[in-house]
Tab-separated table of C-alpha atoms in Angstrom:
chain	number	residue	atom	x	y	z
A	1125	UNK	CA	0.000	0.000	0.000
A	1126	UNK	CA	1.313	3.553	-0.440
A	1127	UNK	CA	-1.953	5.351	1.500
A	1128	UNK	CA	1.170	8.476	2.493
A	1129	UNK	CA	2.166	8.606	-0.793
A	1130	UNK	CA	3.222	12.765	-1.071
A	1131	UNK	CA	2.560	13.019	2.718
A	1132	UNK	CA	4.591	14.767	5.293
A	1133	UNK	CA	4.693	13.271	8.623
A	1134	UNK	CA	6.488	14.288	12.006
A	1135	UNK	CA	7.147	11.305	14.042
A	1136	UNK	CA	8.392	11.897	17.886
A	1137	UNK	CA	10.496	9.220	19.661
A	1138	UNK	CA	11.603	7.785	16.133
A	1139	UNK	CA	15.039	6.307	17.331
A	1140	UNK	CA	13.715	3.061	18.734
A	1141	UNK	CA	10.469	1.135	19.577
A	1142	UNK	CA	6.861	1.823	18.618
A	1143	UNK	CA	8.124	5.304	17.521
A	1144	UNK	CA	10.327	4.014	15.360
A	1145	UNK	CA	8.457	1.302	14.081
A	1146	UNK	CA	5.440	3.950	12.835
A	1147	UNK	CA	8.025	5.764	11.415
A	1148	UNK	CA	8.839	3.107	9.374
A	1149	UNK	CA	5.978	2.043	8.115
A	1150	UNK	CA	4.688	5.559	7.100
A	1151	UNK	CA	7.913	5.945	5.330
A	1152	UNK	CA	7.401	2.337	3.272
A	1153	UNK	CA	3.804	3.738	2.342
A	1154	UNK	CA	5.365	6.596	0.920
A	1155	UNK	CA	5.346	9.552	3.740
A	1156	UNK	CA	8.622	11.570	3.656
A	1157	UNK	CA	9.030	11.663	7.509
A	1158	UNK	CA	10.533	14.261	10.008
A	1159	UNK	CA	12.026	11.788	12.349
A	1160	UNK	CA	11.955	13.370	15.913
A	1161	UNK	CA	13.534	12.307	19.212
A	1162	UNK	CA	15.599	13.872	21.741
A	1163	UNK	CA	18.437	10.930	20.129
A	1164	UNK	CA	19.113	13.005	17.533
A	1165	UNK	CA	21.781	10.211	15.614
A	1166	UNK	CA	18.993	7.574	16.775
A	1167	UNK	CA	16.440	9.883	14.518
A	1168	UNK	CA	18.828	10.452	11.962
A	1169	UNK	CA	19.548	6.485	11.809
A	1170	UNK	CA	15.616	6.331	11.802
A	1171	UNK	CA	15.587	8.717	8.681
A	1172	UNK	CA	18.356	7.409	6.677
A	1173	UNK	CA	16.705	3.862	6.580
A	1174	UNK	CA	13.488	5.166	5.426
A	1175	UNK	CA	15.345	6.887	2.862
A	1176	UNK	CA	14.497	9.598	-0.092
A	1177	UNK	CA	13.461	13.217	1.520
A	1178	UNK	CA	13.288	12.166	5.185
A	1179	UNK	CA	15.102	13.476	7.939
A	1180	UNK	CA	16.321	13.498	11.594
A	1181	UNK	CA	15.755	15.831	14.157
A	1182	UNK	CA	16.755	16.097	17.551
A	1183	UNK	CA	14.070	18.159	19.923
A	1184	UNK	CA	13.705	17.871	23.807
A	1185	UNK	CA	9.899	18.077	23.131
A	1186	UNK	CA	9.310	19.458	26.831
A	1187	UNK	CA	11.100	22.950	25.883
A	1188	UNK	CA	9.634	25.203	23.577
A	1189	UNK	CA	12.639	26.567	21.883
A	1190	UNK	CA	13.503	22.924	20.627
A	1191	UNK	CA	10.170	22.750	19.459
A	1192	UNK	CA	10.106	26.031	17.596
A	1193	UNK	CA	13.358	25.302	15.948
A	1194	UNK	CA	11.783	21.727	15.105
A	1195	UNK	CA	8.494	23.511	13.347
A	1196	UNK	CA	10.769	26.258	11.887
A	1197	UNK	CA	12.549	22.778	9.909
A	1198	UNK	CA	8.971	21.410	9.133
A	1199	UNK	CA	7.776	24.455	7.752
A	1200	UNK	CA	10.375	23.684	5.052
A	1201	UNK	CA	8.645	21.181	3.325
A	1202	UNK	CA	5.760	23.338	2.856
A	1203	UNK	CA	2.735	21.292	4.954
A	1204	UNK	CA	2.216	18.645	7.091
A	1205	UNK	CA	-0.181	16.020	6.898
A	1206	UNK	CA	0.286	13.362	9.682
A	1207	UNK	CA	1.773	14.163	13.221
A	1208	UNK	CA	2.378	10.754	15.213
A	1209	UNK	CA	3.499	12.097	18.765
A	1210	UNK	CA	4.757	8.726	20.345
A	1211	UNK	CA	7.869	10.085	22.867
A	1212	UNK	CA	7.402	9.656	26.425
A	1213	UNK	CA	9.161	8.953	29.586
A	1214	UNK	CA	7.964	5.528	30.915
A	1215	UNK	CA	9.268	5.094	34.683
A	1216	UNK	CA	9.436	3.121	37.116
A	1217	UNK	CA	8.513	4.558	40.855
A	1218	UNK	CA	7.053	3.256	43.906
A	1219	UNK	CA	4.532	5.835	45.094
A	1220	UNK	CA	6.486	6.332	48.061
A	1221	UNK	CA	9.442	7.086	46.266
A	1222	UNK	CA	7.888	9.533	43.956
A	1223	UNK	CA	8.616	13.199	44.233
A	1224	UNK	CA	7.591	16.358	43.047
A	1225	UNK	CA	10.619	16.589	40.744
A	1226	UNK	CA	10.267	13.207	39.020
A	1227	UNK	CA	6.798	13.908	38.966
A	1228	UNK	CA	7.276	17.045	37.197
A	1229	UNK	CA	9.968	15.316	34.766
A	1230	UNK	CA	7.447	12.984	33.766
A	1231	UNK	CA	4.755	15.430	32.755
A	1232	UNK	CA	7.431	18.087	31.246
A	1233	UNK	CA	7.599	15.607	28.434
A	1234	UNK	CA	4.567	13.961	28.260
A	1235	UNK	CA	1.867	16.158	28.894
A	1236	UNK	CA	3.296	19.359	28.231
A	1237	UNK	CA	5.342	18.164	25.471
A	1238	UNK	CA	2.284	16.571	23.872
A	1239	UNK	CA	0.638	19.985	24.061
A	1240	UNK	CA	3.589	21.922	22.448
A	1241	UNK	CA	3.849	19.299	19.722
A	1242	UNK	CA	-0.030	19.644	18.949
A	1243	UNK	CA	0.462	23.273	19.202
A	1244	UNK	CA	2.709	23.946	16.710
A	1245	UNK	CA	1.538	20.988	13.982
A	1246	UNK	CA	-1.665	22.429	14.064
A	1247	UNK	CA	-0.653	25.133	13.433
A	1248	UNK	CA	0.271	24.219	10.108
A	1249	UNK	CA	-2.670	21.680	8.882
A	1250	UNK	CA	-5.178	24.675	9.938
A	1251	UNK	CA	-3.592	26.400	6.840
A	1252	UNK	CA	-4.218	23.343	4.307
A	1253	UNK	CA	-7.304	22.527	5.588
A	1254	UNK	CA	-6.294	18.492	6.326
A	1255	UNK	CA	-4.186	16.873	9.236
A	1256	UNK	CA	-3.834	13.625	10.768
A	1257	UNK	CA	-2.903	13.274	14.751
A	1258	UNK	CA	-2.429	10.316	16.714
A	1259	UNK	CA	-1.236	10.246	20.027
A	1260	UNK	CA	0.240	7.499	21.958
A	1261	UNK	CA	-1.599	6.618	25.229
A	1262	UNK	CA	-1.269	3.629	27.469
A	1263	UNK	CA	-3.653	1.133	28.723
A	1264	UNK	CA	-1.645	1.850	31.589
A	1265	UNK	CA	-4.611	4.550	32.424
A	1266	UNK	CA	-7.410	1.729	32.819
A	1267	UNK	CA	-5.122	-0.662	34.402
A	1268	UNK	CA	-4.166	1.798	37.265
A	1269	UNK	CA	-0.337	-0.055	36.662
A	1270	UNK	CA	1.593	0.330	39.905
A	1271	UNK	CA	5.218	2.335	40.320
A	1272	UNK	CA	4.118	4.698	37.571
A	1273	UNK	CA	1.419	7.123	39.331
A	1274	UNK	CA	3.286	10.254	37.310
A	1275	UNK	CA	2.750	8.191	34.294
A	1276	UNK	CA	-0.352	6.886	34.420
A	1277	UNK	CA	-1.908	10.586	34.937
A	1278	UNK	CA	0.021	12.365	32.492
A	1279	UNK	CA	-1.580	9.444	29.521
A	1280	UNK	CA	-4.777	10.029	31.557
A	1281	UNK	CA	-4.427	13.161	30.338
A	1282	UNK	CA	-3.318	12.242	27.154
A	1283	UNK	CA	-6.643	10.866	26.034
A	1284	UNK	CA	-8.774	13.590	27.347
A	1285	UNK	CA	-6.747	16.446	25.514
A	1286	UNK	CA	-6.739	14.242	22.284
A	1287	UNK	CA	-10.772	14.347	22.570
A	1288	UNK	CA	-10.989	18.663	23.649
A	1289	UNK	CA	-8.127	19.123	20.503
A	1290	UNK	CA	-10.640	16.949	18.519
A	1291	UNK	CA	-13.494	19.024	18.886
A	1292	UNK	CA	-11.272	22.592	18.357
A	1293	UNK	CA	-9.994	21.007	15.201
A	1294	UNK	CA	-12.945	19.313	13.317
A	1295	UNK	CA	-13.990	22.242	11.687
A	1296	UNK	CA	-10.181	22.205	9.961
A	1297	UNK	CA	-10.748	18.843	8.826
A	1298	UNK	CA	-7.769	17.745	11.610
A	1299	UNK	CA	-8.370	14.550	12.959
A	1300	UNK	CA	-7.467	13.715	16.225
A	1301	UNK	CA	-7.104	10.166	18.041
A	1302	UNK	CA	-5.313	7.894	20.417
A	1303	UNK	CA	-3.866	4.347	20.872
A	1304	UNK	CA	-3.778	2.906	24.187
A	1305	UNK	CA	-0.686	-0.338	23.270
A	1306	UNK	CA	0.058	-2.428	26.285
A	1307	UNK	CA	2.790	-3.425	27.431
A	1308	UNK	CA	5.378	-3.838	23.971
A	1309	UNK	CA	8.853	-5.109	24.149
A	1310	UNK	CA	10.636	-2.271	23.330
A	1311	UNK	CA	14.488	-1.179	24.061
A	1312	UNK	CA	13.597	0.850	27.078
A	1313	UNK	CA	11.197	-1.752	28.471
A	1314	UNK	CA	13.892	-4.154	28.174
A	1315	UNK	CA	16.303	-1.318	30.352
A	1316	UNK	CA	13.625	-1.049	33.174
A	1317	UNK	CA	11.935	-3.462	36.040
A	1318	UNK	CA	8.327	-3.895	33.523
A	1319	UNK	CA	10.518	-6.356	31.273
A	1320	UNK	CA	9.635	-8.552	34.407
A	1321	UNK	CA	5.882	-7.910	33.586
A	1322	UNK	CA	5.594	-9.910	30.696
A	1323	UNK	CA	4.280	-13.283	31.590
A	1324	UNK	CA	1.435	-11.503	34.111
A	1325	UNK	CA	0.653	-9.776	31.348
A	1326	UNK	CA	0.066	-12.151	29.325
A	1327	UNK	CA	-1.870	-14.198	31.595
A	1328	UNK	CA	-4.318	-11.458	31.212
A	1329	UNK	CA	-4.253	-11.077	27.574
A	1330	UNK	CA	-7.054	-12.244	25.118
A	1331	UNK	CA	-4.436	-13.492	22.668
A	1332	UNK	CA	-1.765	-14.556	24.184
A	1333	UNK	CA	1.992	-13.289	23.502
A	1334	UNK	CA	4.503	-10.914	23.777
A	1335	UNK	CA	3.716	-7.526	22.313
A	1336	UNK	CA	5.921	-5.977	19.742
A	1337	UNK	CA	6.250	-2.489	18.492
A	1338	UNK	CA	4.903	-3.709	14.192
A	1339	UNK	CA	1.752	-5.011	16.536
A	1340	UNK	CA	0.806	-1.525	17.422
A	1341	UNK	CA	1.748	-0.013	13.720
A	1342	UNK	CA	-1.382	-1.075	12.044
A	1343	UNK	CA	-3.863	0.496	14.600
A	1344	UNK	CA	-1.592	4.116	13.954
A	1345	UNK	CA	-1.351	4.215	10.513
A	1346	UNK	CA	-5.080	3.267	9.657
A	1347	UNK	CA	-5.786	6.233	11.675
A	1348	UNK	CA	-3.061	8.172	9.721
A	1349	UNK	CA	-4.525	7.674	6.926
A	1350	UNK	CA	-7.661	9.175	4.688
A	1351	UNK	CA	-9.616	5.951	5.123
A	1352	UNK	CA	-9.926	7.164	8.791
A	1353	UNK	CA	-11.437	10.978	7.780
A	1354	UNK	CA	-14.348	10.147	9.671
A	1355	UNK	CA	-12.942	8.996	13.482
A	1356	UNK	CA	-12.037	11.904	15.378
A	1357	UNK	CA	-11.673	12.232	19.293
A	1358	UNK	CA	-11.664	8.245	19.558
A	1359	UNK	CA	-9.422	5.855	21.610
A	1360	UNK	CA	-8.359	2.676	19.779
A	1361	UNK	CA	-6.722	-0.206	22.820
A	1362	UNK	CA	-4.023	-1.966	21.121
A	1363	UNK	CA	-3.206	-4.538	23.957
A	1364	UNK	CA	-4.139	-7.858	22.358
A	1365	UNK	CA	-7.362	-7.816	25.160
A	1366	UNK	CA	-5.679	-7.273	28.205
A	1367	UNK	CA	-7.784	-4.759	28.647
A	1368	UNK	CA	-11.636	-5.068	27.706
A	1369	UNK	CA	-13.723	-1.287	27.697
């Protein structure tokens, strides 16, 4: 299929995992890509394998200069059609070992990062009349998943900004929805205490397995794409059942 053939997409945390993986794909299907991610060689490694006009950025997606310098790059290819915002910070805190300042670290990035993201690619879609969001949730947020409190809130959050931006951007044609994937083994996942999740994950699961970043990908870029023009403000789980809502 080549359903982002001529598209321009902005991908955040595009150096490894699900990020990377939708980045990928979108570039396969045609999309030239701005691959985003505070790795800036990881993006650029992202970019290079997708090939043709596609590039790497690095952006701490928390500050607002890096993100105005990012947009000021996008604004070079003259539109953008499809904005995947996938970077987070995924910890790993007992409540009672959570403070203000981790807390704050957490939603820096991705809450407030979300927002400046959405902010600024909006921006630019209001103009053409025609955009494509998806943000990355968690099923983390109907799970109530222990030793991430900061993290659970700031996806929480997540999905109910996806459905408000929804709603402000309809009348641009902007679509705006979320995946909630479970628990994926991922790079980071694999550097963290969840790798030991797997197997009671999996015990809850519908269909039973390991989750992989290409098992999310399908969910994103259907809602990526034009065949998903009329789904706005939705949440799609991508968790193989572990979760049932």
């Amino acid at each position: 299929m080549h359903r982002f053939e001529g598209r321009v997409a902005v991908v955040s945390g595009a150096a490894q995992g699900m990020g990377k993986a939708v980045a990928l794909r979108l570039g396969r299907e045609g999309a030239t890509v701005i691959a985003v991610d505070i790795n800036g060689a990881g993006a650029e490694k992202t970019a290079k394998e997708i090939g043709g006009k596609s590039i790497g950025a690095a952006c701490d997606i928390g500050d607002p200069a890096s993100v105005t310098k990012l947009f000021a790059e996008v604004a070079k290819f003259g539109k953008l059609d499809v904005q995947i915002n996938a970077a987070a910070i995924v910890p790993f805190v007992p409540w009672d070992e959570l403070t203000f300042e981790e807390w704050r670290r957490v939603l820096r990035v991705n809450l407030d990062g979300l927002y400046l993201m959405c902010r600024a690619g909006s921006e630019i879609m209001r103009k053409a009349n025609y955009g494509r969001i998806v943000n990355f949730c968690s099923n983390s947020i109907f799970a109530g998943t222990p030793n991430m409190a900061h993290y659970v809130a700031s996806k929480g959050g997540v999905l109910t900004f996806s459905r408000a931006l929804a709603t402000e951007l309809g009348a641009y044609k902007i679509t705006v929805n979320c995946v909630t994937p479970g628990l994926v083994d991922s790079e980071s996942v694999q550097q963290s205490p969840h790798k030991e999740a797997f197997g009671f994950v999996e015990m809850l699961q519908a269909i039973k397995g390991h989750g992989k970043p290409d098992d999310v990908v399908p969910a994103v870029a259907f809602l990526a794409s034009d065949e998903a023009h009329w789904i706005t403000g939705q949440t799609l789980n991508v968790d193989a059942g572990m979760v049932r809502w």
